[in-house]
CSV table of C-alpha atoms in Angstrom, one decimal:
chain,number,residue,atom,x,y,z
P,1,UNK,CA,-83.9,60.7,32.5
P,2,UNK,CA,-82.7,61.6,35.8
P,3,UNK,CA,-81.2,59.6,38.2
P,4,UNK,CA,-84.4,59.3,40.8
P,5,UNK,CA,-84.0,55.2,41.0
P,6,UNK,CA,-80.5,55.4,41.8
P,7,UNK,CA,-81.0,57.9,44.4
P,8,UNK,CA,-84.3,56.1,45.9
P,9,UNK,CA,-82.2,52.6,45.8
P,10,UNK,CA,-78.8,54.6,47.7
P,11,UNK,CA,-81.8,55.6,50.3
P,12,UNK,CA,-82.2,52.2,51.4
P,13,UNK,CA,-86.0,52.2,49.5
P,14,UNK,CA,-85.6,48.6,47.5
P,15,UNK,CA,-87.3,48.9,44.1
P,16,UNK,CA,-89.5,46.2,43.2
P,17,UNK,CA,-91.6,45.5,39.7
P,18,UNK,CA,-94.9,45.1,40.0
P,19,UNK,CA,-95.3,43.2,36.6
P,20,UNK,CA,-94.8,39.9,35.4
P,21,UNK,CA,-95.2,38.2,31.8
P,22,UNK,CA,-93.8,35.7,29.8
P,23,UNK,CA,-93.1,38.2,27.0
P,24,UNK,CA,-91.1,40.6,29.5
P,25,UNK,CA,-89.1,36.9,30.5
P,26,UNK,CA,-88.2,36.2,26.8
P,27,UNK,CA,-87.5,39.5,25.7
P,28,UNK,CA,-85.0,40.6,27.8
P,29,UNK,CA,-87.3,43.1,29.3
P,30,UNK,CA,-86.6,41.9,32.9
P,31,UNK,CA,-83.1,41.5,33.2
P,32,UNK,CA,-82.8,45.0,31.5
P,33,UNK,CA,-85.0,46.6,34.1
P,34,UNK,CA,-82.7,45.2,36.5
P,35,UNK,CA,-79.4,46.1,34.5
P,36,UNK,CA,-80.3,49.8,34.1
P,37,UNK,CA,-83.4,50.4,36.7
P,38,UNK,CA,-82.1,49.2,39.9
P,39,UNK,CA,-85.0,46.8,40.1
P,40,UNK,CA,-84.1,44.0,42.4
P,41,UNK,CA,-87.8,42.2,42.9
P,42,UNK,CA,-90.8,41.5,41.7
P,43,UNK,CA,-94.5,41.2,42.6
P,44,UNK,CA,-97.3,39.3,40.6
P,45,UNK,CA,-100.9,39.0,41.9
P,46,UNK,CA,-103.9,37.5,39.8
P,47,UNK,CA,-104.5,40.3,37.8
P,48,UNK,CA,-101.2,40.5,36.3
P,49,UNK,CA,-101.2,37.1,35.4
P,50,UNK,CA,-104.9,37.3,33.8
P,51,UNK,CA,-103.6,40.3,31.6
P,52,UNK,CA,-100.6,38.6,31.3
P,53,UNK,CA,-101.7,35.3,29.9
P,54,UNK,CA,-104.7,36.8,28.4
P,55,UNK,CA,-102.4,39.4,25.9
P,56,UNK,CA,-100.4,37.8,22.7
P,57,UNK,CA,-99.6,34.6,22.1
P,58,UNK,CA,-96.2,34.3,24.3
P,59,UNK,CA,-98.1,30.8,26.2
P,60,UNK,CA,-98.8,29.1,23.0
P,61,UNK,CA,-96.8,26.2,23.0
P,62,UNK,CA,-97.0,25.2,27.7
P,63,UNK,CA,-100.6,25.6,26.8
P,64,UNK,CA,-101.0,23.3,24.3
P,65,UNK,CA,-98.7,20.7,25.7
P,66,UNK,CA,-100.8,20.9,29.1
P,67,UNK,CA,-103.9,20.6,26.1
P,68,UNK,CA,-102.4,17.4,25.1
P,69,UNK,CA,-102.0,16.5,28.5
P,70,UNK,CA,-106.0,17.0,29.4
P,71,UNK,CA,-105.0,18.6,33.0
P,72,UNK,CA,-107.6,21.1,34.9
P,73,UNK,CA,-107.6,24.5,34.4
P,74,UNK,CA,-106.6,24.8,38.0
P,75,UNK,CA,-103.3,22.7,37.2
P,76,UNK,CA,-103.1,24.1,33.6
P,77,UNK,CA,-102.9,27.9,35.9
P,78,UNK,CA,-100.3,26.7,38.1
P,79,UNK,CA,-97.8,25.3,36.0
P,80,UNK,CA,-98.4,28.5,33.8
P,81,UNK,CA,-97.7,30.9,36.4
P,82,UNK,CA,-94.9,28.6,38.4
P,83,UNK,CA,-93.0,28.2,35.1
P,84,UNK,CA,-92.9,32.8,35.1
P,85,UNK,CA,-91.9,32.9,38.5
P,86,UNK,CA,-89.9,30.7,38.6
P,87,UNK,CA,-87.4,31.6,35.4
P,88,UNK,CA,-88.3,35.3,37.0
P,89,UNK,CA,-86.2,34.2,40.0
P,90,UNK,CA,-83.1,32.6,38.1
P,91,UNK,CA,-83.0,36.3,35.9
P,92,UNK,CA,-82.8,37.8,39.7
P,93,UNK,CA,-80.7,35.3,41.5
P,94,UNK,CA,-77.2,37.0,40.9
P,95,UNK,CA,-79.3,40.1,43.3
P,96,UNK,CA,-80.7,37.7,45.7
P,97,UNK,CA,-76.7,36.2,45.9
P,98,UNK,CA,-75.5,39.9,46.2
P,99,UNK,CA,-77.8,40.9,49.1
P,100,UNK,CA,-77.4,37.6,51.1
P,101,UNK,CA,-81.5,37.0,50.3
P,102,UNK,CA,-82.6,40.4,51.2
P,103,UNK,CA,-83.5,41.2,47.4
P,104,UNK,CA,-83.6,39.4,44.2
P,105,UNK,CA,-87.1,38.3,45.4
P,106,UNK,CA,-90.2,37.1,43.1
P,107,UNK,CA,-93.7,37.0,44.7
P,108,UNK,CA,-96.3,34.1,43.9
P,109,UNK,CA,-100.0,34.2,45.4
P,110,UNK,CA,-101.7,31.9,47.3
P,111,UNK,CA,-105.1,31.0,45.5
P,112,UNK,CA,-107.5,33.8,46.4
P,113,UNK,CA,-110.3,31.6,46.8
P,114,UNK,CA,-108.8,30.4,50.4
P,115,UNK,CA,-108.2,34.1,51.5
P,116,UNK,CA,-110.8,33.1,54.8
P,117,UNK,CA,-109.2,29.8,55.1
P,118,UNK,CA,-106.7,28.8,56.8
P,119,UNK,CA,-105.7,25.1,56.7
P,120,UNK,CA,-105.8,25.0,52.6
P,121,UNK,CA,-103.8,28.6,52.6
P,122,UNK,CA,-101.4,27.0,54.5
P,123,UNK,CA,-101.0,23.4,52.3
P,124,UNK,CA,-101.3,25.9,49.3
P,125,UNK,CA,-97.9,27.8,50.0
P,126,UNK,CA,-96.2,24.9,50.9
P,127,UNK,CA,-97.2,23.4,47.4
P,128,UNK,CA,-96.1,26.8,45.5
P,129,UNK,CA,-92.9,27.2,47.3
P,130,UNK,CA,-92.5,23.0,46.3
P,131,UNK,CA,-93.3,23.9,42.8
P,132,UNK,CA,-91.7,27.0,42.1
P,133,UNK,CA,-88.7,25.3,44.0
P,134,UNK,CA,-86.3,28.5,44.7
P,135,UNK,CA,-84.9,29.9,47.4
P,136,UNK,CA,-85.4,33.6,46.3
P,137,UNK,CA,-89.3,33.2,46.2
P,138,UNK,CA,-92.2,34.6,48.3
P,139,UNK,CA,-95.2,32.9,48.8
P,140,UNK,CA,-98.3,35.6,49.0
P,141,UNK,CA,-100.6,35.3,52.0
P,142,UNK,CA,-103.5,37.7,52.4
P,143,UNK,CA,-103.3,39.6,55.7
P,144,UNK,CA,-106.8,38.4,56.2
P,145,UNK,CA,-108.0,37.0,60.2
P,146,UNK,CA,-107.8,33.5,58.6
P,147,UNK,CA,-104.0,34.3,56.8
P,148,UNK,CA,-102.8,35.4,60.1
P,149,UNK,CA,-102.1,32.1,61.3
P,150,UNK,CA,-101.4,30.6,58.2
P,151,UNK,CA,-98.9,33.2,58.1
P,152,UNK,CA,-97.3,32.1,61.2
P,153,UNK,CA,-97.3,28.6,60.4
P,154,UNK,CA,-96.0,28.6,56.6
P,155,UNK,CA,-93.0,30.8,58.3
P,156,UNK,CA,-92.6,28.4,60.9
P,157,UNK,CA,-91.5,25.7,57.9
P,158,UNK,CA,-89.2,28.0,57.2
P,159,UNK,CA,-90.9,29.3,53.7
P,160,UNK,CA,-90.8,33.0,52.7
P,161,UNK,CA,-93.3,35.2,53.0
P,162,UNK,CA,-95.2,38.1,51.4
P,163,UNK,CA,-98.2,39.2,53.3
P,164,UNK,CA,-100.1,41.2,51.3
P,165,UNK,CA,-103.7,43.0,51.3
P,166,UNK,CA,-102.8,45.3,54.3
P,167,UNK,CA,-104.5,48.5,55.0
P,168,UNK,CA,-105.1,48.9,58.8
P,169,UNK,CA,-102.5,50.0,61.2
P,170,UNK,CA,-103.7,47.6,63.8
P,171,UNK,CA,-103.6,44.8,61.2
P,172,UNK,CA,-100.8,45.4,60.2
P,173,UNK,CA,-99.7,45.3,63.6
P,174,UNK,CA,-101.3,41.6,63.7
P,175,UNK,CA,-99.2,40.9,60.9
P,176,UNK,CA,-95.7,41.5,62.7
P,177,UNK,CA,-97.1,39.4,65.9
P,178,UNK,CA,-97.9,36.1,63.6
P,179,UNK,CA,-94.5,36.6,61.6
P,180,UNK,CA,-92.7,36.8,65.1
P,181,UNK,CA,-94.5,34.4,65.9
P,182,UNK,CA,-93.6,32.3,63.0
P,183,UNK,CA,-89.9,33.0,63.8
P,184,UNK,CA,-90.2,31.8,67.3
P,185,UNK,CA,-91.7,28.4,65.9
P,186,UNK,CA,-89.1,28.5,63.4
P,187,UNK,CA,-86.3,28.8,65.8
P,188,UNK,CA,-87.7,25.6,68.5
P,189,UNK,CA,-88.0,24.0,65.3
P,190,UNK,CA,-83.9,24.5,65.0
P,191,UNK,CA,-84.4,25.9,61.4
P,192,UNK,CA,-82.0,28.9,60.5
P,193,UNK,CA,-83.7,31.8,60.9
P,194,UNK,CA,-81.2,33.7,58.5
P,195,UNK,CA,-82.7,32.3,55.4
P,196,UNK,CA,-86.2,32.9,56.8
P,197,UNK,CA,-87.6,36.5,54.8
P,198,UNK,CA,-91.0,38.5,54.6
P,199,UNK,CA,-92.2,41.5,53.6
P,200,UNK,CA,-95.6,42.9,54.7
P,201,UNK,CA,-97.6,44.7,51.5
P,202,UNK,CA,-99.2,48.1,52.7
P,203,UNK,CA,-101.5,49.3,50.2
P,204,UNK,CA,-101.1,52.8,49.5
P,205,UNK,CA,-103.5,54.5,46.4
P,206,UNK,CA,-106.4,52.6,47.4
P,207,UNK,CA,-107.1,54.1,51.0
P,208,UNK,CA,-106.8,57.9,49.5
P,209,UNK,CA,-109.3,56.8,46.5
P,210,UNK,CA,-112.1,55.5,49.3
P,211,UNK,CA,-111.4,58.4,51.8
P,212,UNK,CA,-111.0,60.9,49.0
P,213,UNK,CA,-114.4,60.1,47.7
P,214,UNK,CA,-116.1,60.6,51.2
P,215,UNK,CA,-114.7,63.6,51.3
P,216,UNK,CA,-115.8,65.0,48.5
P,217,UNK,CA,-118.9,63.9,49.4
P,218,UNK,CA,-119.2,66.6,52.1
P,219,UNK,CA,-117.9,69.5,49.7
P,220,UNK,CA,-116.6,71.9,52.6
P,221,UNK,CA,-113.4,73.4,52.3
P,222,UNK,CA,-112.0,71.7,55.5
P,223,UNK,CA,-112.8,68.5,53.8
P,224,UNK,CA,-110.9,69.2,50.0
P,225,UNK,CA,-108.1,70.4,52.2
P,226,UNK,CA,-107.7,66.9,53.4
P,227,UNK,CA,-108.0,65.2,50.1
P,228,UNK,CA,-104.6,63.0,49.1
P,229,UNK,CA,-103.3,63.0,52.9
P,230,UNK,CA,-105.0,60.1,53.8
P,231,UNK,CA,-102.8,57.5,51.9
P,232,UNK,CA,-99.2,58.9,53.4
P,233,UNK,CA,-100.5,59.2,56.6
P,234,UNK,CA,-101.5,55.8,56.8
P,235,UNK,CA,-98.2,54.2,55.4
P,236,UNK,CA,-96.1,56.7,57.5
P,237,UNK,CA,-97.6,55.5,60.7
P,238,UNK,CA,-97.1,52.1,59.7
P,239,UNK,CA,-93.4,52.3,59.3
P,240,UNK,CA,-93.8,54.5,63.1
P,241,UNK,CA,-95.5,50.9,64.5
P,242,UNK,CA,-92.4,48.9,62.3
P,243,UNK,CA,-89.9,50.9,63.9
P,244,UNK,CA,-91.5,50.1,67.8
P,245,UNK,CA,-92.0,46.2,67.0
P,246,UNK,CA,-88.6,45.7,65.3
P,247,UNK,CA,-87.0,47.4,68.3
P,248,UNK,CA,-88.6,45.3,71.1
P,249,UNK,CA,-87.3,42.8,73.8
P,250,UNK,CA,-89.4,40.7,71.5
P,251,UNK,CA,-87.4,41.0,68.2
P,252,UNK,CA,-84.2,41.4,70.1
P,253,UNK,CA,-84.0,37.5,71.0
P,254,UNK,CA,-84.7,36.6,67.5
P,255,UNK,CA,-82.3,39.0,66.3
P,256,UNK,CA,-79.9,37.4,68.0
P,257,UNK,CA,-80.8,34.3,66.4
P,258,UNK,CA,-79.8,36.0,63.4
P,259,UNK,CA,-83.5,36.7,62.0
P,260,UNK,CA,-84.6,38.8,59.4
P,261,UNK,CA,-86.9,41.9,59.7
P,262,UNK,CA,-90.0,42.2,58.2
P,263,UNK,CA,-89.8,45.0,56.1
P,264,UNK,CA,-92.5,47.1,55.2
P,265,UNK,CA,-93.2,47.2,51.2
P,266,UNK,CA,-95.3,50.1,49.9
P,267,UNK,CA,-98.0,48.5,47.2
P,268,UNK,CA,-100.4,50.0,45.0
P,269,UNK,CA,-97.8,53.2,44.8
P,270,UNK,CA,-99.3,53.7,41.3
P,271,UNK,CA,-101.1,57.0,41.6
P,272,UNK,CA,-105.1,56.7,40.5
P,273,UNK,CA,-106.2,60.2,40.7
P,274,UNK,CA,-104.6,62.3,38.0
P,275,UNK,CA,-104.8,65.3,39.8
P,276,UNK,CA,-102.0,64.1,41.8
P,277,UNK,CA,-98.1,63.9,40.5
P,278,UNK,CA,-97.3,60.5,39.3
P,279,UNK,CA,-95.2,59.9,42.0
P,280,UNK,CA,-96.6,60.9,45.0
P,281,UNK,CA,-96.2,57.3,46.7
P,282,UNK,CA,-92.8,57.1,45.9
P,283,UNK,CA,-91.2,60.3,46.6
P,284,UNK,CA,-93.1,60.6,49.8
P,285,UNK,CA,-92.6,57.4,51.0
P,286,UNK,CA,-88.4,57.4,51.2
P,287,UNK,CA,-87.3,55.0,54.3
P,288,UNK,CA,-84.6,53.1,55.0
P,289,UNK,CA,-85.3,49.5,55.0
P,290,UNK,CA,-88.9,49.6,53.0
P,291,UNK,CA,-89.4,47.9,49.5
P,292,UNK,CA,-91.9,50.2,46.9
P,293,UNK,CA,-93.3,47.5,44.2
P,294,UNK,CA,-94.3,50.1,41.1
P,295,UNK,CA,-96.0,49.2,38.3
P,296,UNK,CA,-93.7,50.1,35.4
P,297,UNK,CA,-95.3,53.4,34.4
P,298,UNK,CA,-94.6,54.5,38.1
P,299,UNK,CA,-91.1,53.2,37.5
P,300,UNK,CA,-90.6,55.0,34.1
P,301,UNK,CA,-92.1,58.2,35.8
P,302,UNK,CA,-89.7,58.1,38.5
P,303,UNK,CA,-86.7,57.5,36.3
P,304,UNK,CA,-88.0,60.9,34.4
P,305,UNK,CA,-88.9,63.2,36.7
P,306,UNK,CA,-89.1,61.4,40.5
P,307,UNK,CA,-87.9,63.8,43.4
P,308,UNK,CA,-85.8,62.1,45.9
P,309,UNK,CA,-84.9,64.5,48.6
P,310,UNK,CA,-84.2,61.7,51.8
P,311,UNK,CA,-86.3,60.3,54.1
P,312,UNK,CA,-89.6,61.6,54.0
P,313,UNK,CA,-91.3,59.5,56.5
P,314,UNK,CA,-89.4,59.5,60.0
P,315,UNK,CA,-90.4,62.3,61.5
P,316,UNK,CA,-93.9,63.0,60.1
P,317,UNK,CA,-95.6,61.0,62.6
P,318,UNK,CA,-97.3,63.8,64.7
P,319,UNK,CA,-98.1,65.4,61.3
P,320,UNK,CA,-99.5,62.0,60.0
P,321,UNK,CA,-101.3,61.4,63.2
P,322,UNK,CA,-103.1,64.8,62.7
P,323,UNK,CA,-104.2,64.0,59.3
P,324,UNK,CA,-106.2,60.9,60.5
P,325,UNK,CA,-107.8,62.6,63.7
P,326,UNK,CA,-109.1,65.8,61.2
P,327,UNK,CA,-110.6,63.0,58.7
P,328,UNK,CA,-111.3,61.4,61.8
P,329,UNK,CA,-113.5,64.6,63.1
P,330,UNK,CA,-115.1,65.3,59.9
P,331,UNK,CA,-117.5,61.8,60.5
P,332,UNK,CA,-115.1,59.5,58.1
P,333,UNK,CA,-114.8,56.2,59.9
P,334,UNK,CA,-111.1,55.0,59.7
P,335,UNK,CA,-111.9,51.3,60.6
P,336,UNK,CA,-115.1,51.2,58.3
P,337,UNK,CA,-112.7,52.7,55.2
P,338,UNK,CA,-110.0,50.0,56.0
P,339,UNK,CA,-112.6,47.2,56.5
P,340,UNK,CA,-114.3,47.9,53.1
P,341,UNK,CA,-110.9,48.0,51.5
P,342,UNK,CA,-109.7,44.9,52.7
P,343,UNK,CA,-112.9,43.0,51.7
P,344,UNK,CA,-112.8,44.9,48.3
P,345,UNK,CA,-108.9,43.5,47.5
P,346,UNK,CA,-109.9,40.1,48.2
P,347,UNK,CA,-112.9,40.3,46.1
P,348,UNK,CA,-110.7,42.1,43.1
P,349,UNK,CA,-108.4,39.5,43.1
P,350,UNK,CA,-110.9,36.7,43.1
P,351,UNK,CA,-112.5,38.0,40.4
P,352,UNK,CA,-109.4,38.3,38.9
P,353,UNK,CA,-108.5,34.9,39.3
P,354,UNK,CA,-112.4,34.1,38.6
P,355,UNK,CA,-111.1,35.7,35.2
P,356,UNK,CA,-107.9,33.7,34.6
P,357,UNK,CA,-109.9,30.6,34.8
P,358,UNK,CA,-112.0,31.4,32.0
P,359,UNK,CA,-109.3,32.7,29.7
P,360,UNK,CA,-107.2,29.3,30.5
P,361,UNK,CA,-110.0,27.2,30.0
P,362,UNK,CA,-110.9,28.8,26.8
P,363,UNK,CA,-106.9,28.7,25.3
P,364,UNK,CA,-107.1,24.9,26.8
P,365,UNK,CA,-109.9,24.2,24.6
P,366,UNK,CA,-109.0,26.4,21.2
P,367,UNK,CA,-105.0,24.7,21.4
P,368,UNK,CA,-106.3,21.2,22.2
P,369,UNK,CA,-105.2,18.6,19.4
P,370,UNK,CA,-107.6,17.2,17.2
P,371,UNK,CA,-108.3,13.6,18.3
P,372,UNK,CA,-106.0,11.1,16.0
């Protein structure tokens, strides 16, 4: 093993796990990741708690009390997933203590369902950051047209946020504008904007395996050339438009009201095309002040064999830019790639929770009591 994390985590890059379980809780698993990893967050979405409850028998027992109990399988999902996040953050608090709230984080999803609706988004983080009921969680807003006030306004109460589900760099751009936005409600509110956090989720794999495809759809050499550059092109010029927000008049007030940046957190770094090294997102993607959630095979291929040579994003810009206009030229529509993607996440993760309703309602019913 080398010593990749360590030299990611002394480059400012906060290393999150995107994984959650029961089993990894119980075990040990967690607080060992953290202990010998540097892994100081943690993401979940609906997929990893439909695997996660789906695998073994480590929810036995809450889901036959909540059985006994005859709840829904909506209520029967939330108390479930609550009950992870919530011990998640105890394991991490002692990080979250250490870094004054910056880390030690654990990320909980608003019900996909409501990703183009914005009053129940914004009564459903309010009720997860009630139930999980810790200071070191996030509450996961889509970066949907409909989250982007939501966004604003759950900040404005002072809760947490993780935006997640970007792709575009003018959305993304959106993004920052509601959570400043947020802040500035926050702050005529009179709430203290130090404990106020947010990250902003900038998916990574996915816009290389759409823009890869289309290129290899028009089988010219200019067009292979381009293959695997769409992806860090995209996230580098994202962290170019962090960089000009975060150093605006704009921020500067709130900064002085002793606000938090939004940091930019690099997601779905886990690599899908095998043709590429297994961590491509990760050691191109070093920048100070940026969180990279990994699922643990990214993490475990870091820790053997990552390449951490420094920042390997400022700078790239007119490189990145250049990369974008030559897809750009070859007929690949940029806004049409990121459109799709966004509309594809949502679905994935509605299915996903489509999914986790089944499986719930099926362990309700095979751990209910007999009547008696």
């Amino acid at each position: 093993m080398t010593d990749a994390l360590k030299r990611l985590s002394d480059e400012g890059v906060a290393i999150w796990l995107d994984d959650l379980s029961r089993q990894r809780i119980t075990s040990g698993n967690l607080a060992e990741l953290i202990d010998q990893q540097h892994v100081v967050g943690v993401t979940t979405n609906p997929s990893i708690f439909q695997k996660a409850i789906s695998d073994g028998h480590g929810y036995d027992q809450q889901v036959a009390d909540l059985a006994a109990r005859k709840v829904t399988v909506e209520e029967a999902i939330r108390m479930i997933t609550t009950a992870d996040v919530r011990d998640a953050a105890d394991i991490l608090r002692p990080v979250f203590d250490a870094t004054g709230g910056q880390d030690g984080r654990v990320s909980i999803e608003v019900d996909p369902r409501l990703a183009h609706h914005t009053a129940p988004t914004i009564a459903e983080a309010k009720q997860l950051a009630w139930l999980v009921d810790r200071p070191n969680t996030l509450i996961k807003i889509p970066a949907t047209k409909a989250g982007l006030p939501a966004i604003t306004e759950v900040i404005g109460k002072g809760i947490s946020v993780n935006v997640t589900l970007i792709f575009s760099l003018e959305r993304y751009r959106e993004v920052m504008d509601a959570y400043l936005a947020g802040l500035e409600k926050a702050k005529a509110a009179g709430l203290d904007l130090s404990e106020i956090h947010s990250v902003a989720s900038f998916f990574v794999s996915r816009v290389d395996s759409e823009i890869d495809k289309r290129l290899e759809k028009l089988d010219t050499d200019e067009a292979k050339a381009l293959k695997g550059k769409a992806a860090l092109a995209n996230a580098r010029l994202a962290f170019q438009a962090y960089e000009e927000v975060f150093s605006s008049e704009r921020w500067a007030a709130l900064d002085r009201a002793n606000a938090n940046k939004q940091r930019p957190l690099w997601a779905s770094t886990g690599v899908k095309d095998p043709a590429y090294k297994d961590t491509l997102y990760v050691d191109e993607l070093v920048a100070p002040g940026t969180v990279n959630t990994m699922p643990e095979a990214t993490l475990q291929a870091t820790a053997d064999h990552g390449q951490i040579t420094g920042d390997t994003v400022r700078g790239t810009y007119a490189a990145a830019q250049a990369d974008l206009d030559a897809i750009a030229a070859l007929g690949i529509s940029y806004d049409d790639v990121v459109q799709l993607l966004e509309e594809e996440g949502v679905d994935k993760f509605e299915a996903s929770w489509n999914d986790l309703l089944k499986s719930t309602e099926a362990e309700l019913k095979r751990l209910t009591p007999s009547e008696g």
